[in-house]
PDB file of N, CA and C in Angstrom:
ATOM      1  N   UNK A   1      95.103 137.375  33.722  1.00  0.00           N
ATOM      2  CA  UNK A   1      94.547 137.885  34.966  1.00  0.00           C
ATOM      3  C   UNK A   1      93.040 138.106  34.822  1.00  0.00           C
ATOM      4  N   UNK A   2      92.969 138.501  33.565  1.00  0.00           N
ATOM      5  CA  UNK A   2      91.336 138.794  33.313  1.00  0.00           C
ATOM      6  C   UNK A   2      90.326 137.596  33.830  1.00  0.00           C
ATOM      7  N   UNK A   3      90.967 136.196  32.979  1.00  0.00           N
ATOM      8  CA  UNK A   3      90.566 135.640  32.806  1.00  0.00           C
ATOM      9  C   UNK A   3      90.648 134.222  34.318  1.00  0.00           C
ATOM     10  N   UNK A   4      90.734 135.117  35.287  1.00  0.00           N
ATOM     11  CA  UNK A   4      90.683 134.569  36.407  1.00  0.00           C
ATOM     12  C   UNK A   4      89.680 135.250  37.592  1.00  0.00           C
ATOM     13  N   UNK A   5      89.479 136.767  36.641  1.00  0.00           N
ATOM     14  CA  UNK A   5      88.446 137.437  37.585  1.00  0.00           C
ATOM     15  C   UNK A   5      87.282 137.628  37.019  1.00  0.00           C
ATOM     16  N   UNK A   6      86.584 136.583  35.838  1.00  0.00           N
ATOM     17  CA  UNK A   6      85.821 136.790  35.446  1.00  0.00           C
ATOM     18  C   UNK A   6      84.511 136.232  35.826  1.00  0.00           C
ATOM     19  N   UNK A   7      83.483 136.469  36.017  1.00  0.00           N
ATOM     20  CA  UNK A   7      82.007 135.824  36.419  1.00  0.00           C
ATOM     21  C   UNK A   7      81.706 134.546  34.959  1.00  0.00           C
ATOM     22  N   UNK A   8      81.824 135.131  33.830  1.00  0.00           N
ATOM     23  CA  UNK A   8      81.040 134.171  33.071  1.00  0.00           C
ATOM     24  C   UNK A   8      82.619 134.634  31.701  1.00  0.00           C
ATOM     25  N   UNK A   9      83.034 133.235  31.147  1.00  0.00           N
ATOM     26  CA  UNK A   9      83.636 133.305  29.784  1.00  0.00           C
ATOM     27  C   UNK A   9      82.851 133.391  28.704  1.00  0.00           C
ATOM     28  N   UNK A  10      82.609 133.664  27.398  1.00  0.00           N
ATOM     29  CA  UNK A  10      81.921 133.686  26.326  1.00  0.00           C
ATOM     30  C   UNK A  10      83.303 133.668  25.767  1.00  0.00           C
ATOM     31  N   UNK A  11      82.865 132.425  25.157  1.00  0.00           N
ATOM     32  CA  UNK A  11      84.402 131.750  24.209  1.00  0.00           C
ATOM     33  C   UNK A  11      83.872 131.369  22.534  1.00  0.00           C
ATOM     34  N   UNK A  12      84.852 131.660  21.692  1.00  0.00           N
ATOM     35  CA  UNK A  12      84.466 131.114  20.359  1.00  0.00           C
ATOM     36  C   UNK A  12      84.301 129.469  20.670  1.00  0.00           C
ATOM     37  N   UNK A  13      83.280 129.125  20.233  1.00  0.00           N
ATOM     38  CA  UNK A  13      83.612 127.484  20.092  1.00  0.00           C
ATOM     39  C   UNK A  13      84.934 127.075  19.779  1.00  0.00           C
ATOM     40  N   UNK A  14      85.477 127.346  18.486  1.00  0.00           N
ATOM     41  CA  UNK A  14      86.578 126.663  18.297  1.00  0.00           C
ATOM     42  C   UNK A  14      87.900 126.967  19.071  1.00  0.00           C
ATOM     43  N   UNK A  15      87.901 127.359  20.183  1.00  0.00           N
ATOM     44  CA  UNK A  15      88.913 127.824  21.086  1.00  0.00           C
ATOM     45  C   UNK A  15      89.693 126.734  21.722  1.00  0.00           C
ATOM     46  N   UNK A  16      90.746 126.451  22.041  1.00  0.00           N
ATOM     47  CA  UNK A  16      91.327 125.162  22.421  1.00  0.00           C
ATOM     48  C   UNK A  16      90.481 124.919  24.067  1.00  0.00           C
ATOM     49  N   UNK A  17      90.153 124.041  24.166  1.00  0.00           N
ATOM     50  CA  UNK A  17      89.577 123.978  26.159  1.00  0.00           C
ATOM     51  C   UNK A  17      90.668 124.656  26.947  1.00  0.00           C
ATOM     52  N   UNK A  18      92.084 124.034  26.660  1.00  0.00           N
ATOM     53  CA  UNK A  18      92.988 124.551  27.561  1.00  0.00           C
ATOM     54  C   UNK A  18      93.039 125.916  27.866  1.00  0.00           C
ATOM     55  N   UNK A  19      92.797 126.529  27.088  1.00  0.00           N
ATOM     56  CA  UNK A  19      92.689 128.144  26.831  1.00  0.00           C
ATOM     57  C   UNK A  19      91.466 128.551  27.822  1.00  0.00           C
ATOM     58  N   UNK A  20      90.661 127.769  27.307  1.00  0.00           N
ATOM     59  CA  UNK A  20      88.843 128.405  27.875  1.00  0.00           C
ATOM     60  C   UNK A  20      89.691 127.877  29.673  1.00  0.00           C
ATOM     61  N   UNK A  21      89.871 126.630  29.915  1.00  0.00           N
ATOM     62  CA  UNK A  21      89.902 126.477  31.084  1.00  0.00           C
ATOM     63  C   UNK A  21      91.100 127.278  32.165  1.00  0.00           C
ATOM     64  N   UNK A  22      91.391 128.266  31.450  1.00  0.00           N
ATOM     65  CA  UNK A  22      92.527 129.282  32.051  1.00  0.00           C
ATOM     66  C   UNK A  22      92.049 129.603  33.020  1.00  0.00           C
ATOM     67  N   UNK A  23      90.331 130.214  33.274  1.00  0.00           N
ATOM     68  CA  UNK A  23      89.585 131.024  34.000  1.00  0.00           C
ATOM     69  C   UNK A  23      89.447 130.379  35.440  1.00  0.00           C
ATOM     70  N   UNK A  24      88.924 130.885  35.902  1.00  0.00           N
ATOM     71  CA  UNK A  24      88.058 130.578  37.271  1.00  0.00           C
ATOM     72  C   UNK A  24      87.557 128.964  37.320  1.00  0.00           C
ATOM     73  N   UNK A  25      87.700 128.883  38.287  1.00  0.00           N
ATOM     74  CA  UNK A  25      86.832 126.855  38.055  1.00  0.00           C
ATOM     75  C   UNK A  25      85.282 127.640  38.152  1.00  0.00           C
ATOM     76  N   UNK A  26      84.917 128.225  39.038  1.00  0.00           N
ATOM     77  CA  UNK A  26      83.725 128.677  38.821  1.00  0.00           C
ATOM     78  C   UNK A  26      82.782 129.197  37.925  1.00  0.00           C
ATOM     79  N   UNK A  27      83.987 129.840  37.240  1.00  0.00           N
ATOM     80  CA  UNK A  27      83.057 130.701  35.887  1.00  0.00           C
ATOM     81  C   UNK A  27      82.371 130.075  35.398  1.00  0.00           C
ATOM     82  N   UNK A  28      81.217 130.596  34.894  1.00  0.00           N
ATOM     83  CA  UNK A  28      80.268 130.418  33.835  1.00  0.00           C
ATOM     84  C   UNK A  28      80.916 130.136  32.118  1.00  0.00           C
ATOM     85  N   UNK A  29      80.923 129.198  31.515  1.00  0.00           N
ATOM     86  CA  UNK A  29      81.505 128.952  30.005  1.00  0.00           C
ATOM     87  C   UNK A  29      80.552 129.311  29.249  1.00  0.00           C
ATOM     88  N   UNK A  30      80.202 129.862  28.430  1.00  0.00           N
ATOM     89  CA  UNK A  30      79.580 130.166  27.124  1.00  0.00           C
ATOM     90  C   UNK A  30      80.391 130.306  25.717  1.00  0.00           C
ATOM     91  N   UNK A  31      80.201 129.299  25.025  1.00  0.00           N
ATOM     92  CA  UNK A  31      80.843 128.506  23.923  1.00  0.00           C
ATOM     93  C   UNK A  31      79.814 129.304  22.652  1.00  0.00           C
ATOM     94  N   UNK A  32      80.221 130.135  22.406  1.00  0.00           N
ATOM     95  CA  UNK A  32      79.326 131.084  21.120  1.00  0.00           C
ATOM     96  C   UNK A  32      80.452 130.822  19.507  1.00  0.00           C
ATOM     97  N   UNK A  33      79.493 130.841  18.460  1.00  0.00           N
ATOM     98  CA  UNK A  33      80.753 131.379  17.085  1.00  0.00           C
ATOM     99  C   UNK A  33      79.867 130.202  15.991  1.00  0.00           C
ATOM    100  N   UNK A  34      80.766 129.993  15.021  1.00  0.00           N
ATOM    101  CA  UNK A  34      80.817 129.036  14.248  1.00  0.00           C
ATOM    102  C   UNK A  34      80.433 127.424  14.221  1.00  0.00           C
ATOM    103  N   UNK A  35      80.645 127.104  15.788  1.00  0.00           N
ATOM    104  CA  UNK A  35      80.086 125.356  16.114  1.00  0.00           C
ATOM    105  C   UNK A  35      78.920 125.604  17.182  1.00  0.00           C
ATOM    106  N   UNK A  36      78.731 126.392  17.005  1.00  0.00           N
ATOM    107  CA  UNK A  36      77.614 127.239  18.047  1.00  0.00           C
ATOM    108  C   UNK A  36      76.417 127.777  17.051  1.00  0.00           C
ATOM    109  N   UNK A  37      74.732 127.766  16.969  1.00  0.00           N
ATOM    110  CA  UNK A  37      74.620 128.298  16.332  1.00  0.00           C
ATOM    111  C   UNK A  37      73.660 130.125  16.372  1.00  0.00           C
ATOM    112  N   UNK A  38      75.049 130.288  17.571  1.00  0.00           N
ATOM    113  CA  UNK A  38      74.130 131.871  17.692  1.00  0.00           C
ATOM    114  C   UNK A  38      75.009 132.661  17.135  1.00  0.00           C
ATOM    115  N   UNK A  39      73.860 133.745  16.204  1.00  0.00           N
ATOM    116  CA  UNK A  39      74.442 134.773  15.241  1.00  0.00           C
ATOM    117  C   UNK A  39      74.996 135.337  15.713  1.00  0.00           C
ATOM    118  N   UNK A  40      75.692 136.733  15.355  1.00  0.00           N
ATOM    119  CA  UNK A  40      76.880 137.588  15.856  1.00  0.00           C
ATOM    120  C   UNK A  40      75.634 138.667  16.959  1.00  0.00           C
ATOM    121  N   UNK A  41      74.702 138.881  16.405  1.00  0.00           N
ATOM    122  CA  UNK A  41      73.570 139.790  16.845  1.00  0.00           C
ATOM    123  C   UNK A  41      72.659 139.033  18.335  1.00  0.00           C
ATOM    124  N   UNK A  42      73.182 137.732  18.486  1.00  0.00           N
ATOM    125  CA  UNK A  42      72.888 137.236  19.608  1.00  0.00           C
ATOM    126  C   UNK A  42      73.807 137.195  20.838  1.00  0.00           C
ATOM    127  N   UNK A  43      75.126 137.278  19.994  1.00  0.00           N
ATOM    128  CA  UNK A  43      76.129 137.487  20.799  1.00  0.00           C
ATOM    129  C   UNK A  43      76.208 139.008  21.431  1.00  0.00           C
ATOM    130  N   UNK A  44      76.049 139.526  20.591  1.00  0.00           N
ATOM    131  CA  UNK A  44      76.034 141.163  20.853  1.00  0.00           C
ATOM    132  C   UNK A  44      75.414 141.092  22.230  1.00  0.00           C
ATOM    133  N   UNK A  45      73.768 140.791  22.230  1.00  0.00           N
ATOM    134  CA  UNK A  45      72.953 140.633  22.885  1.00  0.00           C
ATOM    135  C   UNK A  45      73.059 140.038  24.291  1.00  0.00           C
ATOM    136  N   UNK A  46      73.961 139.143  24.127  1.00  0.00           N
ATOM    137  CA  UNK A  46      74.550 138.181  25.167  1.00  0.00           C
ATOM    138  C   UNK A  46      75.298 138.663  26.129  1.00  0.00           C
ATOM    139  N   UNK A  47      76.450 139.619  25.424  1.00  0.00           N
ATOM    140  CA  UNK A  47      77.660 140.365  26.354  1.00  0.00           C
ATOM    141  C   UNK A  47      76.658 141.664  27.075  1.00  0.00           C
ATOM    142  N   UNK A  48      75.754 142.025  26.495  1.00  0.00           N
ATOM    143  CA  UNK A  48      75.368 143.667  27.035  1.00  0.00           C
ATOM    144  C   UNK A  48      74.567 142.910  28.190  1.00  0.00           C
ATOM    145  N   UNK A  49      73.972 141.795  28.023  1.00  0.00           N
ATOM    146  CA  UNK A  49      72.823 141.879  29.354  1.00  0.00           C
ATOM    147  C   UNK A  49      73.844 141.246  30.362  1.00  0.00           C
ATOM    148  N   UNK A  50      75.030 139.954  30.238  1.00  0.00           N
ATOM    149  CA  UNK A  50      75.288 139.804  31.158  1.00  0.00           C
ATOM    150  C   UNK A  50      75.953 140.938  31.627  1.00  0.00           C
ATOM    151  N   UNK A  51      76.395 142.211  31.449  1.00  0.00           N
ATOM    152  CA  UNK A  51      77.220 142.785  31.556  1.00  0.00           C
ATOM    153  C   UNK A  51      76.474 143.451  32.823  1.00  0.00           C
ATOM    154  N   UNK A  52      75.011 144.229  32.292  1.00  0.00           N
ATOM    155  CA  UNK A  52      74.442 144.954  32.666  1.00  0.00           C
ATOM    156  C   UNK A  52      73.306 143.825  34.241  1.00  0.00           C
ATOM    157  N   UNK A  53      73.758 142.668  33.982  1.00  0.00           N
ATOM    158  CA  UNK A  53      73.539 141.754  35.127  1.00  0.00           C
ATOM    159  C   UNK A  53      74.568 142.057  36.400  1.00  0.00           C
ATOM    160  N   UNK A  54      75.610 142.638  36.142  1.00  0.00           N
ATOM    161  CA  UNK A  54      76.721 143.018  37.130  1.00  0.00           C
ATOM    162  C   UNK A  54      77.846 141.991  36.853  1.00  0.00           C
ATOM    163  N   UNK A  55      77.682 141.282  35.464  1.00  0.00           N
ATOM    164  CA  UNK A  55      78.568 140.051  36.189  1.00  0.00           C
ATOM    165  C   UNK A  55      80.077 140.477  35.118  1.00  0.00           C
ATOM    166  N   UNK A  56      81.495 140.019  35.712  1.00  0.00           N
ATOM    167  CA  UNK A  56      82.366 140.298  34.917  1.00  0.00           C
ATOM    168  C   UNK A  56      82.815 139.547  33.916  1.00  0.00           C
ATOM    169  N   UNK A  57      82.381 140.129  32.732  1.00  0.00           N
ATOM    170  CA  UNK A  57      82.473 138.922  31.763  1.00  0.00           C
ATOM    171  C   UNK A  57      83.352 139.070  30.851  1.00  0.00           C
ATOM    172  N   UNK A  58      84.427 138.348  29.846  1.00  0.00           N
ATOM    173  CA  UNK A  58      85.494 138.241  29.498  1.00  0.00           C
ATOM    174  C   UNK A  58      85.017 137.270  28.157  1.00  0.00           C
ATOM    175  N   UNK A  59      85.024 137.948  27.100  1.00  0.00           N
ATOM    176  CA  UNK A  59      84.989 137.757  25.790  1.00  0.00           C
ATOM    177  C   UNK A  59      86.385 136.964  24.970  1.00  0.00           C
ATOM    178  N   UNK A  60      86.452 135.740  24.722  1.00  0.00           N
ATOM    179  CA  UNK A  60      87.449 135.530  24.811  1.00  0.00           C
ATOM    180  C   UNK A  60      87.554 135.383  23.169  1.00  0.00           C
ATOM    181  N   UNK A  61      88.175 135.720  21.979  1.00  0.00           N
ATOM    182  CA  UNK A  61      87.987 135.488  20.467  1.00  0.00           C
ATOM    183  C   UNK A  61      89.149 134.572  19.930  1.00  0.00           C
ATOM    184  N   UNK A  62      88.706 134.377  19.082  1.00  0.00           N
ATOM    185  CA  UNK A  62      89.849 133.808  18.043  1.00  0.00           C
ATOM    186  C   UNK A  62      90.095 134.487  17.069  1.00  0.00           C
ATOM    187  N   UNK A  63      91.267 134.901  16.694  1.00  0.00           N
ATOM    188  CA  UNK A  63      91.330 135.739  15.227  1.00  0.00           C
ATOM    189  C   UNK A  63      92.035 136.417  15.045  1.00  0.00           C
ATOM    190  N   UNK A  64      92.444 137.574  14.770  1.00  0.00           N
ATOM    191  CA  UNK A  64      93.507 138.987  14.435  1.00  0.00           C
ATOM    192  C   UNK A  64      93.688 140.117  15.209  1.00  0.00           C
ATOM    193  N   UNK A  65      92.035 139.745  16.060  1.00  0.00           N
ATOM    194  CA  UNK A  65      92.218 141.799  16.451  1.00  0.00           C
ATOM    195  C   UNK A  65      90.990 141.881  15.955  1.00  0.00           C
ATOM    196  N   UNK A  66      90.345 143.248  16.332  1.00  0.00           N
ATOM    197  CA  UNK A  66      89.898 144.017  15.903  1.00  0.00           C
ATOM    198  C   UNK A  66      88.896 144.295  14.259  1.00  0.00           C
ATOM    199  N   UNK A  67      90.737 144.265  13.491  1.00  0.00           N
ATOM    200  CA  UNK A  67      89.923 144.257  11.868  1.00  0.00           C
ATOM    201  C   UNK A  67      89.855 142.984  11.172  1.00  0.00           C
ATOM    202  N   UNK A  68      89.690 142.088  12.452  1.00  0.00           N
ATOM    203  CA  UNK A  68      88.806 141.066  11.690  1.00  0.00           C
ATOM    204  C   UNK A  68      87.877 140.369  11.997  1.00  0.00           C
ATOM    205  N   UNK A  69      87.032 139.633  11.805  1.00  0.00           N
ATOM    206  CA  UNK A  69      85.883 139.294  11.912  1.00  0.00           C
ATOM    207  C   UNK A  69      84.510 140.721  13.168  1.00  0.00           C
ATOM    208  N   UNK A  70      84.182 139.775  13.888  1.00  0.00           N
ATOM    209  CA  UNK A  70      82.988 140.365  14.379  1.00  0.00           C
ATOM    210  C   UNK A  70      83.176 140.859  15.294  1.00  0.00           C
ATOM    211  N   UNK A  71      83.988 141.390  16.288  1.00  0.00           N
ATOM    212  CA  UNK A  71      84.806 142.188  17.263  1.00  0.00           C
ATOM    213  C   UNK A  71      84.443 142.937  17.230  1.00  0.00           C
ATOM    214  N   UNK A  72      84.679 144.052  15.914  1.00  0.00           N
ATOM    215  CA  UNK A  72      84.251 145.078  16.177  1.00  0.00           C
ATOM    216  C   UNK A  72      82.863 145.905  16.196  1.00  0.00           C
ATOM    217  N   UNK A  73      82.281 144.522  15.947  1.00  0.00           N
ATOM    218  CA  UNK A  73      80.521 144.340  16.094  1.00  0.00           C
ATOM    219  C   UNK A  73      80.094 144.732  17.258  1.00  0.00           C
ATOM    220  N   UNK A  74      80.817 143.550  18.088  1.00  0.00           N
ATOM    221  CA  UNK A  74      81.001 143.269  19.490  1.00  0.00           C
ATOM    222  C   UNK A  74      81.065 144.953  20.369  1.00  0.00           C
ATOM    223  N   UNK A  75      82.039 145.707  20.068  1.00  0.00           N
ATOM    224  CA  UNK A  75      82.618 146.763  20.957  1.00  0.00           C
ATOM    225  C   UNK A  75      81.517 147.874  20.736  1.00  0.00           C
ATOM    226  N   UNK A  76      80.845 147.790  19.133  1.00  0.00           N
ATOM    227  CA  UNK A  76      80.122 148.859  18.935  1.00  0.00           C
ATOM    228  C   UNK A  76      78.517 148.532  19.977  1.00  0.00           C
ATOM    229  N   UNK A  77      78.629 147.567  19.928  1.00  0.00           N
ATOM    230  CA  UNK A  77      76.899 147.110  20.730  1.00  0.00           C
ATOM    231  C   UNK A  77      77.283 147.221  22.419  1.00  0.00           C
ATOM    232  N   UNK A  78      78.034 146.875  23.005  1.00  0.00           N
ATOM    233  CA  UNK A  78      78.740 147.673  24.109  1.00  0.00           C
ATOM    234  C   UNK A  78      78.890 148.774  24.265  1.00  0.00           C
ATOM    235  N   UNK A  79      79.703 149.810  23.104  1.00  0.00           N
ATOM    236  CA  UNK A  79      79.364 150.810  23.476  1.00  0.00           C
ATOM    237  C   UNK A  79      78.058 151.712  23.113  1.00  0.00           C
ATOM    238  N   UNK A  80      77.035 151.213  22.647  1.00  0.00           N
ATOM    239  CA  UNK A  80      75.681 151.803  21.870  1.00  0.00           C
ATOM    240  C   UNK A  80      74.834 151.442  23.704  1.00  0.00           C
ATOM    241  N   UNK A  81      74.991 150.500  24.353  1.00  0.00           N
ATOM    242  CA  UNK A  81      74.539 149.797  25.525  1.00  0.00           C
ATOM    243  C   UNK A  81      75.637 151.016  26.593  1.00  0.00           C
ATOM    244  N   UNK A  82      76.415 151.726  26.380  1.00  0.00           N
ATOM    245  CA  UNK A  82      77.054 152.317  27.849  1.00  0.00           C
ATOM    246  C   UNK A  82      77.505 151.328  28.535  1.00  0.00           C
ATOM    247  N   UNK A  83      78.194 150.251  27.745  1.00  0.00           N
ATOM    248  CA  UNK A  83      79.031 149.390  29.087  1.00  0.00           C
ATOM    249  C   UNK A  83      80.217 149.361  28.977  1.00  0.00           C
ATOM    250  N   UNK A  84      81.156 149.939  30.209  1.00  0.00           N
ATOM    251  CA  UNK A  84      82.525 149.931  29.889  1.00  0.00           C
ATOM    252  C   UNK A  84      83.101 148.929  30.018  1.00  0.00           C
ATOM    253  N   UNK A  85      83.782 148.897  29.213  1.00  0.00           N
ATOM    254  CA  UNK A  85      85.105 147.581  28.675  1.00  0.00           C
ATOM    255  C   UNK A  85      86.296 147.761  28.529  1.00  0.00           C
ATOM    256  N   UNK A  86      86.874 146.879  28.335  1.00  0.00           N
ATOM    257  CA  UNK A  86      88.685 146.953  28.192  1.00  0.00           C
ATOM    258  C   UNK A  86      88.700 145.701  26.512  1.00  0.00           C
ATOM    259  N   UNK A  87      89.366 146.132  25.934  1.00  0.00           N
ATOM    260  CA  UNK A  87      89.991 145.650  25.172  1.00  0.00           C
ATOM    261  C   UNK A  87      91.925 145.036  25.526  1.00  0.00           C
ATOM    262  N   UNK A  88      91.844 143.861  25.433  1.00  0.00           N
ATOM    263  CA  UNK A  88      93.035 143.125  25.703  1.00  0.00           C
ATOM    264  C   UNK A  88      93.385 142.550  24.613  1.00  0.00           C
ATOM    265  N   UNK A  89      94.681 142.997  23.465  1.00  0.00           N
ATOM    266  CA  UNK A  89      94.987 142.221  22.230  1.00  0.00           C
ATOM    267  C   UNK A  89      95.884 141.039  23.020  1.00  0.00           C
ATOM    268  N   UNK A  90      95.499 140.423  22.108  1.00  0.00           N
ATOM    269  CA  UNK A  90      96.281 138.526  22.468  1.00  0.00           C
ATOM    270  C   UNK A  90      97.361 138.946  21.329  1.00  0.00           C
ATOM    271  N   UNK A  91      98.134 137.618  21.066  1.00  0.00           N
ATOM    272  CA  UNK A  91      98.885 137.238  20.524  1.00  0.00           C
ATOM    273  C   UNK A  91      98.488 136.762  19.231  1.00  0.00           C
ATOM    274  N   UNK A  92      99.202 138.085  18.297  1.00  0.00           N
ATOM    275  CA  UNK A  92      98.886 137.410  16.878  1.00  0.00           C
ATOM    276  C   UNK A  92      99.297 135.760  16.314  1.00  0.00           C
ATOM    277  N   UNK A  93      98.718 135.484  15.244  1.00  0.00           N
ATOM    278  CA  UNK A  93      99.119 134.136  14.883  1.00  0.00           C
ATOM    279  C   UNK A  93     100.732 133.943  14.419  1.00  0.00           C
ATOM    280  N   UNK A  94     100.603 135.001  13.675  1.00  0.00           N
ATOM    281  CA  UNK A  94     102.334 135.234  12.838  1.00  0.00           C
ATOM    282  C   UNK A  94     103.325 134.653  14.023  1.00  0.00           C
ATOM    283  N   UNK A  95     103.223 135.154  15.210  1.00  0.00           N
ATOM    284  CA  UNK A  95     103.992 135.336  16.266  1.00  0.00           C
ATOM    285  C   UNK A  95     104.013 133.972  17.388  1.00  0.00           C
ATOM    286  N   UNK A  96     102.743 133.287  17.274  1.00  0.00           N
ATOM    287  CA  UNK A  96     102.685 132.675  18.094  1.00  0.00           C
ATOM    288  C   UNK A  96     104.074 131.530  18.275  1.00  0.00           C
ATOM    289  N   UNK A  97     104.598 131.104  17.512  1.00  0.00           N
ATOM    290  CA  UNK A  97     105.803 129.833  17.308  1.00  0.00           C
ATOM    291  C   UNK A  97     107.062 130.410  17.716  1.00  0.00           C
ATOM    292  N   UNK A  98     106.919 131.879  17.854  1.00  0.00           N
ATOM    293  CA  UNK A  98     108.505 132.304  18.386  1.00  0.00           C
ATOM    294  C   UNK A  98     107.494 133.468  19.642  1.00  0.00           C
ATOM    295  N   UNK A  99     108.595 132.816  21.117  1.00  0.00           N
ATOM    296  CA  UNK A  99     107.898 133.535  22.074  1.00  0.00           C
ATOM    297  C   UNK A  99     107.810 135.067  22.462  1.00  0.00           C
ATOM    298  N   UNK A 100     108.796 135.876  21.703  1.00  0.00           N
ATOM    299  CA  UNK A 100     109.139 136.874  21.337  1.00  0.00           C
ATOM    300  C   UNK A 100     109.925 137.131  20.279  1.00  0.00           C
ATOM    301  N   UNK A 101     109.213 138.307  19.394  1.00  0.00           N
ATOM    302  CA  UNK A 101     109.787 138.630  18.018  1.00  0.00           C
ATOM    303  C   UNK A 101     110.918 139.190  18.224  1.00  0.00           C
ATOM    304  N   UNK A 102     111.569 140.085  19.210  1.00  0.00           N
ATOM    305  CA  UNK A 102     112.675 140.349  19.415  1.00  0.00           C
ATOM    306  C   UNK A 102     113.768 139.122  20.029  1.00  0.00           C
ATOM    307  N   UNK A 103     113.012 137.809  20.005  1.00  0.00           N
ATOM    308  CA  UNK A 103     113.731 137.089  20.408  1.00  0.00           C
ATOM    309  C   UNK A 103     114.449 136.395  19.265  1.00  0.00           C
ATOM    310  N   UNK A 104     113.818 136.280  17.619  1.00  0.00           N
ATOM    311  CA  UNK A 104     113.864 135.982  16.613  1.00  0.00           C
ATOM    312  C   UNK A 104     114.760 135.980  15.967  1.00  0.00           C
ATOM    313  N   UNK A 105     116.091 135.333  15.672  1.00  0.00           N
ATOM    314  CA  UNK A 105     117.442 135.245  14.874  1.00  0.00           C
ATOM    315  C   UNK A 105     117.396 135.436  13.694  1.00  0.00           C
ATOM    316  N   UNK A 106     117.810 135.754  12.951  1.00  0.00           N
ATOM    317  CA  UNK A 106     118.211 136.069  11.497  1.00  0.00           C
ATOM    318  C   UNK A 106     119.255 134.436  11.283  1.00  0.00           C
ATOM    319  N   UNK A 107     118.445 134.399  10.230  1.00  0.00           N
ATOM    320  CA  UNK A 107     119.537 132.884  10.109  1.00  0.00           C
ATOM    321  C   UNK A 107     121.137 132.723   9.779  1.00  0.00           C
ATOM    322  N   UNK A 108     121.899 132.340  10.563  1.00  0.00           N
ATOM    323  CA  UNK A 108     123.586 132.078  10.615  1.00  0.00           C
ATOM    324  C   UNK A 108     123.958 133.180  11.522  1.00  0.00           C
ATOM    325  N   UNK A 109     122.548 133.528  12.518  1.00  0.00           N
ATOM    326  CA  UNK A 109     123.342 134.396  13.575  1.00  0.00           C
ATOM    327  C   UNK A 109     123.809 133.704  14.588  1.00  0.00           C
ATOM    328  N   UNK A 110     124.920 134.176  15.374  1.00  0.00           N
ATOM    329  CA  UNK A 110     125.081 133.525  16.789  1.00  0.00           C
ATOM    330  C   UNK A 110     124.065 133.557  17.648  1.00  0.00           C
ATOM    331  N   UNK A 111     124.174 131.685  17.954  1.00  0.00           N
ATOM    332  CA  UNK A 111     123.077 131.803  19.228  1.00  0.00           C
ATOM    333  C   UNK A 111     123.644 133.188  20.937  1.00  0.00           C
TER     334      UNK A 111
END
C-alpha cells in the first residue's frame, strides 16, 4: 500500500524491477546502494530533503531489518532531521520460499 502512495521510490539498486515497479507509474525511482555510486551519507541526505520537500517517499531496502546493514543509519538521520516515518519490516529471506511459516510441515506430516 505504501508503495502505491508514494511520491518518489529510493530503491537499493540491486532490487528486482518487479518489486521497484510495485509503486505508482508516476513515482519518481531512485536506484541508490552498491551499483549506484552514492555513499550511505548521501543517501541519508537524499531521504531528509525529499522528505522535507513534502514529497512521500518510501525507502525500499534489501536485507534483514534493521540490524543489518545501513538502515539504521538511515532512521537515525531522519530522526536527527525531525521527520516522521514508519518503519515497515518485509519478509525475511529464511521465509521467503514457504508463504507462511505456520504454513510449514514437519516432514511425513499429513498434507
Amino acid at each position: 500500500r505504501r508503495l502505491m502512495e508514494a511520491d518518489v521510490i529510493v530503491h537499493d539498486a540491486a532490487l528486482p524491477e518487479a518489486l521497484v515497479a510495485m509503486g505508482r507509474r508516476d513515482a519518481e525511482r531512485i536506484a541508490v546502494g552498491k551499483r549506484d555510486t552514492s555513499n550511505q551519507s548521501e543517501i541519508n541526505t537524499l531521504l531528509v530533503r525529499l522528505a522535507r520537500e513534502g514529497k512521500r517517499v518510501v525507502r525500499l531496502r534489501l536485507g534483514g531489518g534493521l540490524g543489518f546493514g545501513k538502515a539504521g543509519e538511515e532512521v537515525a538521520a531522519l530522526r536527527a532531521a525531525d521527520v516522521p516515518h514508519e518503519i515497515i519490516p518485509g519478509v525475511a529471506s529464511g521465509f521467503a520460499s514457504v508463504s507462511s511459516p505456520a504454513r510449514a510441515r514437519v516432514p511425513g506430516e499429513a498434507a
